Amino acid sequence: MKLRLMLWWSLGLSALLLHACGGKVDDVPSRCEPGSVRVCGGSGVAGPCYQQCLPSGDAFSDCVCSGGGPGGGGSGGYPTGGTGAYGGYPVGGGGYPTGGGGGLPCGSCPDYKVAGLINLPACCAPDGSCAAQVDSTVAALVGMSPGCYPTNQPGAPDPGCPALTYTNPLDGGPGYFPGCCGAKTGTCGVTIDLTSVQGPVFGCTDVGAGGGGPQKCGGPSGNCDLCVQVKCAAEISKCMQTPACAAIIACAGACTDQPCVDKCIFTNPAGQPVFQDFMTCVGQYCAPDCQ
């Protein structure tokens, strides 16, 4: 099975860790107001809307927002103003120094208890999106800065971005967060997905470890990113929820040639069908934008 992943990888395709609602994004500044209702694929999902929304009638439009506070558009309309776009807030140095607590203005953000032991209480990022608070004790254990970290930050694996290695506080063994390139910031971060231990998906996150400021990475991928995020959102989400498929993605992120990518695919046979579905979708719907 010959899958031409290297072409796709070289484009800096982003947003592999997606919101359960599909991760539809747009580069326009309009936002869904906190407290809105997500309407994705025609099915309303109760809860705050933190996604950037596409204009109704747009070729990629299957996610709009309705209800909510000032600035929220009507159903099928285009919301003006507002805050709290999913994945749209630049992260730049160890999260935000804002606390959690009750009465969160960003809505019903969940608290997390990682492996039933480590508390990551809900907090609000300045843009109004949901986030999780990493206190100084937890931060010191994994080598990151304490702060209020937004969840579901989009990005693509990037071998040029440094990984974060640490001692796992749960079992004392080695831990590893692979390097990634933030889709909206164009700077390096690390991919953090703690769902296997009942934690949040932070996504491609700048953890504030190390000095010198954020490291630039990747390059503009424009319509290719947008097309894949919208047209193949279900396939990406399924891949990242399938351990063997996610392993292919993580492994291939360190490759510099096609034989290396082929080896990643060959050594994870259980993930091949789901991975092939994703690559088929990219080729079917996004080939013109991703050439």
PDB file of N, CA and C in Angstrom, residues 143-246:
ATOM      1  N   GLY A 143       7.522  19.936  33.366  1.00  0.00           N
ATOM      2  CA  GLY A 143       8.442  20.865  32.718  1.00  0.00           C
ATOM      3  C   GLY A 143       7.781  21.904  31.841  1.00  0.00           C
ATOM      4  N   MET A 144       6.603  22.382  32.245  1.00  0.00           N
ATOM      5  CA  MET A 144       5.938  23.438  31.498  1.00  0.00           C
ATOM      6  C   MET A 144       5.624  24.593  32.443  1.00  0.00           C
ATOM      7  N   SER A 145       5.213  25.708  31.894  1.00  0.00           N
ATOM      8  CA  SER A 145       4.858  26.850  32.721  1.00  0.00           C
ATOM      9  C   SER A 145       3.435  26.691  33.241  1.00  0.00           C
ATOM     10  N   PRO A 146       3.167  27.109  34.469  1.00  0.00           N
ATOM     11  CA  PRO A 146       1.790  27.065  34.965  1.00  0.00           C
ATOM     12  C   PRO A 146       0.931  28.090  34.253  1.00  0.00           C
ATOM     13  N   GLY A 147      -0.354  27.836  34.179  1.00  0.00           N
ATOM     14  CA  GLY A 147      -1.246  28.793  33.543  1.00  0.00           C
ATOM     15  C   GLY A 147      -2.549  28.164  33.116  1.00  0.00           C
ATOM     16  N   CYS A 148      -3.367  28.957  32.467  1.00  0.00           N
ATOM     17  CA  CYS A 148      -4.678  28.548  31.972  1.00  0.00           C
ATOM     18  C   CYS A 148      -4.535  28.255  30.479  1.00  0.00           C
ATOM     19  N   TYR A 149      -4.533  26.981  30.119  1.00  0.00           N
ATOM     20  CA  TYR A 149      -4.239  26.561  28.752  1.00  0.00           C
ATOM     21  C   TYR A 149      -5.517  26.258  27.972  1.00  0.00           C
ATOM     22  N   PRO A 150      -5.743  26.938  26.838  1.00  0.00           N
ATOM     23  CA  PRO A 150      -6.905  26.621  25.996  1.00  0.00           C
ATOM     24  C   PRO A 150      -6.828  25.185  25.484  1.00  0.00           C
ATOM     25  N   THR A 151      -7.968  24.565  25.308  1.00  0.00           N
ATOM     26  CA  THR A 151      -8.019  23.210  24.778  1.00  0.00           C
ATOM     27  C   THR A 151      -8.283  23.237  23.270  1.00  0.00           C
ATOM     28  N   ASN A 152      -8.045  22.096  22.631  1.00  0.00           N
ATOM     29  CA  ASN A 152      -8.343  21.897  21.204  1.00  0.00           C
ATOM     30  C   ASN A 152      -7.633  22.895  20.299  1.00  0.00           C
ATOM     31  N   GLN A 153      -6.360  23.143  20.562  1.00  0.00           N
ATOM     32  CA  GLN A 153      -5.589  24.048  19.720  1.00  0.00           C
ATOM     33  C   GLN A 153      -5.090  23.307  18.480  1.00  0.00           C
ATOM     34  N   PRO A 154      -5.386  23.785  17.278  1.00  0.00           N
ATOM     35  CA  PRO A 154      -5.022  23.050  16.065  1.00  0.00           C
ATOM     36  C   PRO A 154      -3.551  23.203  15.716  1.00  0.00           C
ATOM     37  N   GLY A 155      -3.011  22.192  15.063  1.00  0.00           N
ATOM     38  CA  GLY A 155      -1.627  22.220  14.623  1.00  0.00           C
ATOM     39  C   GLY A 155      -1.279  20.926  13.923  1.00  0.00           C
ATOM     40  N   ALA A 156      -0.106  20.885  13.322  1.00  0.00           N
ATOM     41  CA  ALA A 156       0.352  19.700  12.605  1.00  0.00           C
ATOM     42  C   ALA A 156       1.676  19.231  13.184  1.00  0.00           C
ATOM     43  N   PRO A 157       1.909  17.917  13.235  1.00  0.00           N
ATOM     44  CA  PRO A 157       3.212  17.421  13.680  1.00  0.00           C
ATOM     45  C   PRO A 157       4.330  18.048  12.862  1.00  0.00           C
ATOM     46  N   ASP A 158       5.403  18.448  13.529  1.00  0.00           N
ATOM     47  CA  ASP A 158       6.513  19.117  12.850  1.00  0.00           C
ATOM     48  C   ASP A 158       7.818  18.635  13.469  1.00  0.00           C
ATOM     49  N   PRO A 159       8.611  17.841  12.722  1.00  0.00           N
ATOM     50  CA  PRO A 159       9.867  17.325  13.276  1.00  0.00           C
ATOM     51  C   PRO A 159      10.875  18.422  13.571  1.00  0.00           C
ATOM     52  N   GLY A 160      10.672  19.627  13.004  1.00  0.00           N
ATOM     53  CA  GLY A 160      11.570  20.740  13.289  1.00  0.00           C
ATOM     54  C   GLY A 160      11.276  21.432  14.597  1.00  0.00           C
ATOM     55  N   CYS A 161      10.179  21.082  15.236  1.00  0.00           N
ATOM     56  CA  CYS A 161       9.811  21.675  16.522  1.00  0.00           C
ATOM     57  C   CYS A 161      10.222  20.733  17.650  1.00  0.00           C
ATOM     58  N   PRO A 162      10.841  21.268  18.693  1.00  0.00           N
ATOM     59  CA  PRO A 162      11.322  20.394  19.772  1.00  0.00           C
ATOM     60  C   PRO A 162      10.189  19.724  20.529  1.00  0.00           C
ATOM     61  N   ALA A 163      10.407  18.472  20.859  1.00  0.00           N
ATOM     62  CA  ALA A 163       9.463  17.739  21.697  1.00  0.00           C
ATOM     63  C   ALA A 163       9.710  18.087  23.165  1.00  0.00           C
ATOM     64  N   LEU A 164       8.771  17.725  23.999  1.00  0.00           N
ATOM     65  CA  LEU A 164       8.919  17.908  25.441  1.00  0.00           C
ATOM     66  C   LEU A 164       8.985  16.534  26.090  1.00  0.00           C
ATOM     67  N   THR A 165      10.107  16.237  26.718  1.00  0.00           N
ATOM     68  CA  THR A 165      10.244  14.989  27.463  1.00  0.00           C
ATOM     69  C   THR A 165      10.156  15.295  28.953  1.00  0.00           C
ATOM     70  N   TYR A 166       9.587  14.382  29.697  1.00  0.00           N
ATOM     71  CA  TYR A 166       9.372  14.624  31.121  1.00  0.00           C
ATOM     72  C   TYR A 166       9.219  13.286  31.837  1.00  0.00           C
ATOM     73  N   THR A 167       9.220  13.336  33.143  1.00  0.00           N
ATOM     74  CA  THR A 167       8.953  12.150  33.944  1.00  0.00           C
ATOM     75  C   THR A 167       7.467  12.100  34.252  1.00  0.00           C
ATOM     76  N   ASN A 168       6.822  11.036  33.820  1.00  0.00           N
ATOM     77  CA  ASN A 168       5.382  10.906  33.998  1.00  0.00           C
ATOM     78  C   ASN A 168       5.042  10.852  35.487  1.00  0.00           C
ATOM     79  N   PRO A 169       4.275  11.827  35.990  1.00  0.00           N
ATOM     80  CA  PRO A 169       3.962  11.824  37.421  1.00  0.00           C
ATOM     81  C   PRO A 169       3.041  10.685  37.844  1.00  0.00           C
ATOM     82  N   LEU A 170       2.409  10.015  36.883  1.00  0.00           N
ATOM     83  CA  LEU A 170       1.487   8.933  37.220  1.00  0.00           C
ATOM     84  C   LEU A 170       2.207   7.624  37.513  1.00  0.00           C
ATOM     85  N   ASP A 171       3.285   7.351  36.769  1.00  0.00           N
ATOM     86  CA  ASP A 171       3.962   6.070  36.962  1.00  0.00           C
ATOM     87  C   ASP A 171       5.474   6.185  37.110  1.00  0.00           C
ATOM     88  N   GLY A 172       5.999   7.412  37.020  1.00  0.00           N
ATOM     89  CA  GLY A 172       7.435   7.601  37.168  1.00  0.00           C
ATOM     90  C   GLY A 172       8.235   7.284  35.926  1.00  0.00           C
ATOM     91  N   GLY A 173       7.572   6.826  34.867  1.00  0.00           N
ATOM     92  CA  GLY A 173       8.262   6.495  33.632  1.00  0.00           C
ATOM     93  C   GLY A 173       8.484   7.714  32.755  1.00  0.00           C
ATOM     94  N   PRO A 174       9.195   7.531  31.649  1.00  0.00           N
ATOM     95  CA  PRO A 174       9.436   8.661  30.743  1.00  0.00           C
ATOM     96  C   PRO A 174       8.168   9.070  30.005  1.00  0.00           C
ATOM     97  N   GLY A 175       7.980  10.342  29.815  1.00  0.00           N
ATOM     98  CA  GLY A 175       6.853  10.874  29.058  1.00  0.00           C
ATOM     99  C   GLY A 175       7.340  11.700  27.889  1.00  0.00           C
ATOM    100  N   TYR A 176       6.489  11.856  26.892  1.00  0.00           N
ATOM    101  CA  TYR A 176       6.919  12.508  25.657  1.00  0.00           C
ATOM    102  C   TYR A 176       5.737  13.175  24.989  1.00  0.00           C
ATOM    103  N   PHE A 177       5.857  14.483  24.734  1.00  0.00           N
ATOM    104  CA  PHE A 177       4.891  15.210  23.920  1.00  0.00           C
ATOM    105  C   PHE A 177       5.601  15.623  22.627  1.00  0.00           C
ATOM    106  N   PRO A 178       5.152  15.139  21.458  1.00  0.00           N
ATOM    107  CA  PRO A 178       5.858  15.445  20.204  1.00  0.00           C
ATOM    108  C   PRO A 178       5.697  16.899  19.789  1.00  0.00           C
ATOM    109  N   GLY A 179       6.681  17.402  19.067  1.00  0.00           N
ATOM    110  CA  GLY A 179       6.638  18.773  18.572  1.00  0.00           C
ATOM    111  C   GLY A 179       5.598  18.947  17.484  1.00  0.00           C
ATOM    112  N   CYS A 180       5.056  20.160  17.390  1.00  0.00           N
ATOM    113  CA  CYS A 180       4.050  20.465  16.379  1.00  0.00           C
ATOM    114  C   CYS A 180       4.157  21.933  16.001  1.00  0.00           C
ATOM    115  N   CYS A 181       3.502  22.288  14.908  1.00  0.00           N
ATOM    116  CA  CYS A 181       3.462  23.673  14.451  1.00  0.00           C
ATOM    117  C   CYS A 181       2.030  24.173  14.581  1.00  0.00           C
ATOM    118  N   GLY A 182       1.832  25.226  15.361  1.00  0.00           N
ATOM    119  CA  GLY A 182       0.504  25.772  15.579  1.00  0.00           C
ATOM    120  C   GLY A 182      -0.105  26.298  14.301  1.00  0.00           C
ATOM    121  N   ALA A 183      -1.350  25.904  14.028  1.00  0.00           N
ATOM    122  CA  ALA A 183      -1.991  26.261  12.765  1.00  0.00           C
ATOM    123  C   ALA A 183      -2.229  27.755  12.636  1.00  0.00           C
ATOM    124  N   LYS A 184      -2.577  28.405  13.715  1.00  0.00           N
ATOM    125  CA  LYS A 184      -2.902  29.826  13.663  1.00  0.00           C
ATOM    126  C   LYS A 184      -1.737  30.718  14.046  1.00  0.00           C
ATOM    127  N   THR A 185      -0.829  30.214  14.866  1.00  0.00           N
ATOM    128  CA  THR A 185       0.274  31.043  15.347  1.00  0.00           C
ATOM    129  C   THR A 185       1.509  30.949  14.465  1.00  0.00           C
ATOM    130  N   GLY A 186       1.697  29.817  13.757  1.00  0.00           N
ATOM    131  CA  GLY A 186       2.918  29.624  12.986  1.00  0.00           C
ATOM    132  C   GLY A 186       4.141  29.480  13.869  1.00  0.00           C
ATOM    133  N   THR A 187       3.939  29.059  15.128  1.00  0.00           N
ATOM    134  CA  THR A 187       5.048  28.848  16.052  1.00  0.00           C
ATOM    135  C   THR A 187       4.977  27.438  16.619  1.00  0.00           C
ATOM    136  N   CYS A 188       6.126  26.970  17.116  1.00  0.00           N
ATOM    137  CA  CYS A 188       6.223  25.611  17.623  1.00  0.00           C
ATOM    138  C   CYS A 188       5.485  25.440  18.945  1.00  0.00           C
ATOM    139  N   GLY A 189       4.979  24.253  19.125  1.00  0.00           N
ATOM    140  CA  GLY A 189       4.389  23.831  20.387  1.00  0.00           C
ATOM    141  C   GLY A 189       4.584  22.341  20.522  1.00  0.00           C
ATOM    142  N   VAL A 190       3.859  21.735  21.437  1.00  0.00           N
ATOM    143  CA  VAL A 190       3.861  20.281  21.562  1.00  0.00           C
ATOM    144  C   VAL A 190       2.418  19.792  21.577  1.00  0.00           C
ATOM    145  N   THR A 191       2.200  18.619  21.018  1.00  0.00           N
ATOM    146  CA  THR A 191       0.862  18.042  20.958  1.00  0.00           C
ATOM    147  C   THR A 191       0.560  17.315  22.259  1.00  0.00           C
ATOM    148  N   ILE A 192      -0.492  17.768  22.948  1.00  0.00           N
ATOM    149  CA  ILE A 192      -0.874  17.174  24.230  1.00  0.00           C
ATOM    150  C   ILE A 192      -2.307  16.657  24.129  1.00  0.00           C
ATOM    151  N   ASP A 193      -2.446  15.344  24.230  1.00  0.00           N
ATOM    152  CA  ASP A 193      -3.756  14.692  24.209  1.00  0.00           C
ATOM    153  C   ASP A 193      -3.812  13.744  25.400  1.00  0.00           C
ATOM    154  N   LEU A 194      -4.597  14.090  26.411  1.00  0.00           N
ATOM    155  CA  LEU A 194      -4.651  13.310  27.641  1.00  0.00           C
ATOM    156  C   LEU A 194      -5.947  12.512  27.770  1.00  0.00           C
ATOM    157  N   THR A 195      -6.628  12.291  26.657  1.00  0.00           N
ATOM    158  CA  THR A 195      -7.910  11.587  26.728  1.00  0.00           C
ATOM    159  C   THR A 195      -7.760  10.152  27.234  1.00  0.00           C
ATOM    160  N   SER A 196      -6.608   9.545  27.015  1.00  0.00           N
ATOM    161  CA  SER A 196      -6.419   8.162  27.463  1.00  0.00           C
ATOM    162  C   SER A 196      -6.389   8.054  28.984  1.00  0.00           C
ATOM    163  N   VAL A 197      -6.165   9.193  29.663  1.00  0.00           N
ATOM    164  CA  VAL A 197      -6.157   9.202  31.134  1.00  0.00           C
ATOM    165  C   VAL A 197      -7.211  10.174  31.668  1.00  0.00           C
ATOM    166  N   GLN A 198      -8.307  10.300  30.920  1.00  0.00           N
ATOM    167  CA  GLN A 198      -9.453  11.116  31.311  1.00  0.00           C
ATOM    168  C   GLN A 198      -9.114  12.601  31.429  1.00  0.00           C
ATOM    169  N   GLY A 199      -8.153  13.034  30.650  1.00  0.00           N
ATOM    170  CA  GLY A 199      -7.775  14.441  30.650  1.00  0.00           C
ATOM    171  C   GLY A 199      -8.220  15.140  29.383  1.00  0.00           C
ATOM    172  N   PRO A 200      -7.872  16.422  29.240  1.00  0.00           N
ATOM    173  CA  PRO A 200      -8.297  17.192  28.073  1.00  0.00           C
ATOM    174  C   PRO A 200      -7.399  16.977  26.869  1.00  0.00           C
ATOM    175  N   VAL A 201      -7.894  17.385  25.712  1.00  0.00           N
ATOM    176  CA  VAL A 201      -7.072  17.515  24.511  1.00  0.00           C
ATOM    177  C   VAL A 201      -6.659  18.983  24.425  1.00  0.00           C
ATOM    178  N   PHE A 202      -5.413  19.266  24.755  1.00  0.00           N
ATOM    179  CA  PHE A 202      -4.924  20.631  24.604  1.00  0.00           C
ATOM    180  C   PHE A 202      -4.589  20.923  23.145  1.00  0.00           C
ATOM    181  N   GLY A 203      -4.206  19.884  22.402  1.00  0.00           N
ATOM    182  CA  GLY A 203      -3.807  20.095  21.016  1.00  0.00           C
ATOM    183  C   GLY A 203      -2.396  20.636  20.930  1.00  0.00           C
ATOM    184  N   CYS A 204      -2.123  21.405  19.890  1.00  0.00           N
ATOM    185  CA  CYS A 204      -0.779  21.945  19.668  1.00  0.00           C
ATOM    186  C   CYS A 204      -0.606  23.183  20.544  1.00  0.00           C
ATOM    187  N   THR A 205       0.140  23.029  21.616  1.00  0.00           N
ATOM    188  CA  THR A 205       0.167  24.014  22.692  1.00  0.00           C
ATOM    189  C   THR A 205       1.573  24.500  22.970  1.00  0.00           C
ATOM    190  N   ASP A 206       1.722  25.816  23.099  1.00  0.00           N
ATOM    191  CA  ASP A 206       2.971  26.405  23.564  1.00  0.00           C
ATOM    192  C   ASP A 206       2.989  26.286  25.077  1.00  0.00           C
ATOM    193  N   VAL A 207       3.890  25.451  25.592  1.00  0.00           N
ATOM    194  CA  VAL A 207       3.911  25.193  27.029  1.00  0.00           C
ATOM    195  C   VAL A 207       4.844  26.131  27.777  1.00  0.00           C
ATOM    196  N   GLY A 208       5.480  27.054  27.055  1.00  0.00           N
ATOM    197  CA  GLY A 208       6.319  28.036  27.723  1.00  0.00           C
ATOM    198  C   GLY A 208       7.598  27.465  28.291  1.00  0.00           C
ATOM    199  N   ALA A 209       8.022  26.305  27.811  1.00  0.00           N
ATOM    200  CA  ALA A 209       9.253  25.692  28.298  1.00  0.00           C
ATOM    201  C   ALA A 209      10.421  26.167  27.448  1.00  0.00           C
ATOM    202  N   GLY A 210      11.437  26.684  28.088  1.00  0.00           N
ATOM    203  CA  GLY A 210      12.588  27.184  27.343  1.00  0.00           C
ATOM    204  C   GLY A 210      12.470  28.665  27.084  1.00  0.00           C
ATOM    205  N   GLY A 211      13.587  29.301  26.831  1.00  0.00           N
ATOM    206  CA  GLY A 211      13.604  30.746  26.633  1.00  0.00           C
ATOM    207  C   GLY A 211      13.700  31.115  25.169  1.00  0.00           C
ATOM    208  N   GLY A 212      13.825  32.407  24.916  1.00  0.00           N
ATOM    209  CA  GLY A 212      14.028  32.894  23.564  1.00  0.00           C
ATOM    210  C   GLY A 212      12.766  33.191  22.801  1.00  0.00           C
ATOM    211  N   GLY A 213      11.607  32.988  23.410  1.00  0.00           N
ATOM    212  CA  GLY A 213      10.364  33.295  22.720  1.00  0.00           C
ATOM    213  C   GLY A 213       9.928  32.175  21.806  1.00  0.00           C
ATOM    214  N   PRO A 214       8.719  32.261  21.251  1.00  0.00           N
ATOM    215  CA  PRO A 214       8.194  31.206  20.379  1.00  0.00           C
ATOM    216  C   PRO A 214       9.052  31.013  19.136  1.00  0.00           C
ATOM    217  N   GLN A 215       9.232  29.763  18.744  1.00  0.00           N
ATOM    218  CA  GLN A 215      10.009  29.425  17.556  1.00  0.00           C
ATOM    219  C   GLN A 215       9.093  29.340  16.348  1.00  0.00           C
ATOM    220  N   LYS A 216       9.425  30.070  15.291  1.00  0.00           N
ATOM    221  CA  LYS A 216       8.624  30.041  14.074  1.00  0.00           C
ATOM    222  C   LYS A 216       8.735  28.676  13.407  1.00  0.00           C
ATOM    223  N   CYS A 217       7.685  28.301  12.698  1.00  0.00           N
ATOM    224  CA  CYS A 217       7.684  27.000  12.044  1.00  0.00           C
ATOM    225  C   CYS A 217       6.735  27.018  10.864  1.00  0.00           C
ATOM    226  N   GLY A 218       6.835  25.969  10.051  1.00  0.00           N
ATOM    227  CA  GLY A 218       5.877  25.764   8.962  1.00  0.00           C
ATOM    228  C   GLY A 218       5.817  26.924   8.003  1.00  0.00           C
ATOM    229  N   GLY A 219       4.672  27.079   7.409  1.00  0.00           N
ATOM    230  CA  GLY A 219       4.434  28.136   6.447  1.00  0.00           C
ATOM    231  C   GLY A 219       2.961  28.180   6.137  1.00  0.00           C
ATOM    232  N   PRO A 220       2.523  29.194   5.422  1.00  0.00           N
ATOM    233  CA  PRO A 220       1.093  29.292   5.133  1.00  0.00           C
ATOM    234  C   PRO A 220       0.622  28.138   4.266  1.00  0.00           C
ATOM    235  N   SER A 221      -0.464  27.517   4.655  1.00  0.00           N
ATOM    236  CA  SER A 221      -1.006  26.415   3.861  1.00  0.00           C
ATOM    237  C   SER A 221      -2.379  26.733   3.300  1.00  0.00           C
ATOM    238  N   GLY A 222      -2.908  27.905   3.679  1.00  0.00           N
ATOM    239  CA  GLY A 222      -4.073  28.482   3.041  1.00  0.00           C
ATOM    240  C   GLY A 222      -5.229  27.536   2.836  1.00  0.00           C
ATOM    241  N   ASN A 223      -5.677  27.457   1.578  1.00  0.00           N
ATOM    242  CA  ASN A 223      -6.883  26.708   1.266  1.00  0.00           C
ATOM    243  C   ASN A 223      -6.747  25.212   1.519  1.00  0.00           C
ATOM    244  N   CYS A 224      -5.532  24.704   1.493  1.00  0.00           N
ATOM    245  CA  CYS A 224      -5.342  23.276   1.752  1.00  0.00           C
ATOM    246  C   CYS A 224      -5.773  22.946   3.173  1.00  0.00           C
ATOM    247  N   ASP A 225      -5.286  23.720   4.143  1.00  0.00           N
ATOM    248  CA  ASP A 225      -5.694  23.524   5.533  1.00  0.00           C
ATOM    249  C   ASP A 225      -7.201  23.587   5.674  1.00  0.00           C
ATOM    250  N   LEU A 226      -7.783  24.647   5.143  1.00  0.00           N
ATOM    251  CA  LEU A 226      -9.216  24.865   5.305  1.00  0.00           C
ATOM    252  C   LEU A 226     -10.014  23.728   4.688  1.00  0.00           C
ATOM    253  N   CYS A 227      -9.628  23.322   3.490  1.00  0.00           N
ATOM    254  CA  CYS A 227     -10.348  22.253   2.808  1.00  0.00           C
ATOM    255  C   CYS A 227     -10.299  20.958   3.607  1.00  0.00           C
ATOM    256  N   VAL A 228      -9.119  20.566   4.060  1.00  0.00           N
ATOM    257  CA  VAL A 228      -8.991  19.290   4.760  1.00  0.00           C
ATOM    258  C   VAL A 228      -9.715  19.327   6.094  1.00  0.00           C
ATOM    259  N   GLN A 229      -9.603  20.449   6.814  1.00  0.00           N
ATOM    260  CA  GLN A 229     -10.271  20.555   8.107  1.00  0.00           C
ATOM    261  C   GLN A 229     -11.785  20.434   7.967  1.00  0.00           C
ATOM    262  N   VAL A 230     -12.322  20.988   6.882  1.00  0.00           N
ATOM    263  CA  VAL A 230     -13.771  20.980   6.699  1.00  0.00           C
ATOM    264  C   VAL A 230     -14.245  19.703   6.016  1.00  0.00           C
ATOM    265  N   LYS A 231     -13.616  19.366   4.904  1.00  0.00           N
ATOM    266  CA  LYS A 231     -14.093  18.239   4.108  1.00  0.00           C
ATOM    267  C   LYS A 231     -13.741  16.881   4.713  1.00  0.00           C
ATOM    268  N   CYS A 232     -12.651  16.810   5.458  1.00  0.00           N
ATOM    269  CA  CYS A 232     -12.199  15.515   5.981  1.00  0.00           C
ATOM    270  C   CYS A 232     -12.150  15.501   7.506  1.00  0.00           C
ATOM    271  N   ALA A 233     -12.962  16.358   8.122  1.00  0.00           N
ATOM    272  CA  ALA A 233     -12.941  16.455   9.583  1.00  0.00           C
ATOM    273  C   ALA A 233     -13.284  15.126  10.250  1.00  0.00           C
ATOM    274  N   ALA A 234     -14.283  14.427   9.726  1.00  0.00           N
ATOM    275  CA  ALA A 234     -14.690  13.157  10.334  1.00  0.00           C
ATOM    276  C   ALA A 234     -13.577  12.120  10.233  1.00  0.00           C
ATOM    277  N   GLU A 235     -12.896  12.105   9.085  1.00  0.00           N
ATOM    278  CA  GLU A 235     -11.815  11.133   8.889  1.00  0.00           C
ATOM    279  C   GLU A 235     -10.629  11.433   9.808  1.00  0.00           C
ATOM    280  N   ILE A 236     -10.295  12.724   9.964  1.00  0.00           N
ATOM    281  CA  ILE A 236      -9.201  13.094  10.863  1.00  0.00           C
ATOM    282  C   ILE A 236      -9.551  12.693  12.291  1.00  0.00           C
ATOM    283  N   SER A 237     -10.756  13.033  12.701  1.00  0.00           N
ATOM    284  CA  SER A 237     -11.176  12.729  14.068  1.00  0.00           C
ATOM    285  C   SER A 237     -11.128  11.227  14.335  1.00  0.00           C
ATOM    286  N   LYS A 238     -11.621  10.428  13.381  1.00  0.00           N
ATOM    287  CA  LYS A 238     -11.615   8.973  13.559  1.00  0.00           C
ATOM    288  C   LYS A 238     -10.190   8.450  13.654  1.00  0.00           C
ATOM    289  N   CYS A 239      -9.297   9.002  12.840  1.00  0.00           N
ATOM    290  CA  CYS A 239      -7.897   8.568  12.873  1.00  0.00           C
ATOM    291  C   CYS A 239      -7.274   8.853  14.235  1.00  0.00           C
ATOM    292  N   MET A 240      -7.491  10.076  14.746  1.00  0.00           N
ATOM    293  CA  MET A 240      -6.875  10.450  16.009  1.00  0.00           C
ATOM    294  C   MET A 240      -7.476   9.698  17.190  1.00  0.00           C
ATOM    295  N   GLN A 241      -8.679   9.146  17.004  1.00  0.00           N
ATOM    296  CA  GLN A 241      -9.308   8.351  18.058  1.00  0.00           C
ATOM    297  C   GLN A 241      -8.978   6.864  17.929  1.00  0.00           C
ATOM    298  N   THR A 242      -8.250   6.505  16.876  1.00  0.00           N
ATOM    299  CA  THR A 242      -7.815   5.128  16.666  1.00  0.00           C
ATOM    300  C   THR A 242      -6.328   5.051  16.984  1.00  0.00           C
ATOM    301  N   PRO A 243      -5.925   4.405  18.071  1.00  0.00           N
ATOM    302  CA  PRO A 243      -4.524   4.456  18.501  1.00  0.00           C
ATOM    303  C   PRO A 243      -3.513   4.123  17.413  1.00  0.00           C
ATOM    304  N   ALA A 244      -3.781   3.091  16.620  1.00  0.00           N
ATOM    305  CA  ALA A 244      -2.805   2.696  15.602  1.00  0.00           C
ATOM    306  C   ALA A 244      -2.713   3.727  14.485  1.00  0.00           C
ATOM    307  N   CYS A 245      -3.827   4.372  14.142  1.00  0.00           N
ATOM    308  CA  CYS A 245      -3.797   5.424  13.126  1.00  0.00           C
ATOM    309  C   CYS A 245      -3.082   6.656  13.664  1.00  0.00           C
ATOM    310  N   ALA A 246      -3.370   7.025  14.919  1.00  0.00           N
ATOM    311  CA  ALA A 246      -2.671   8.146  15.538  1.00  0.00           C
ATOM    312  C   ALA A 246      -1.174   7.869  15.622  1.00  0.00           C
TER     313      ALA A 246
END
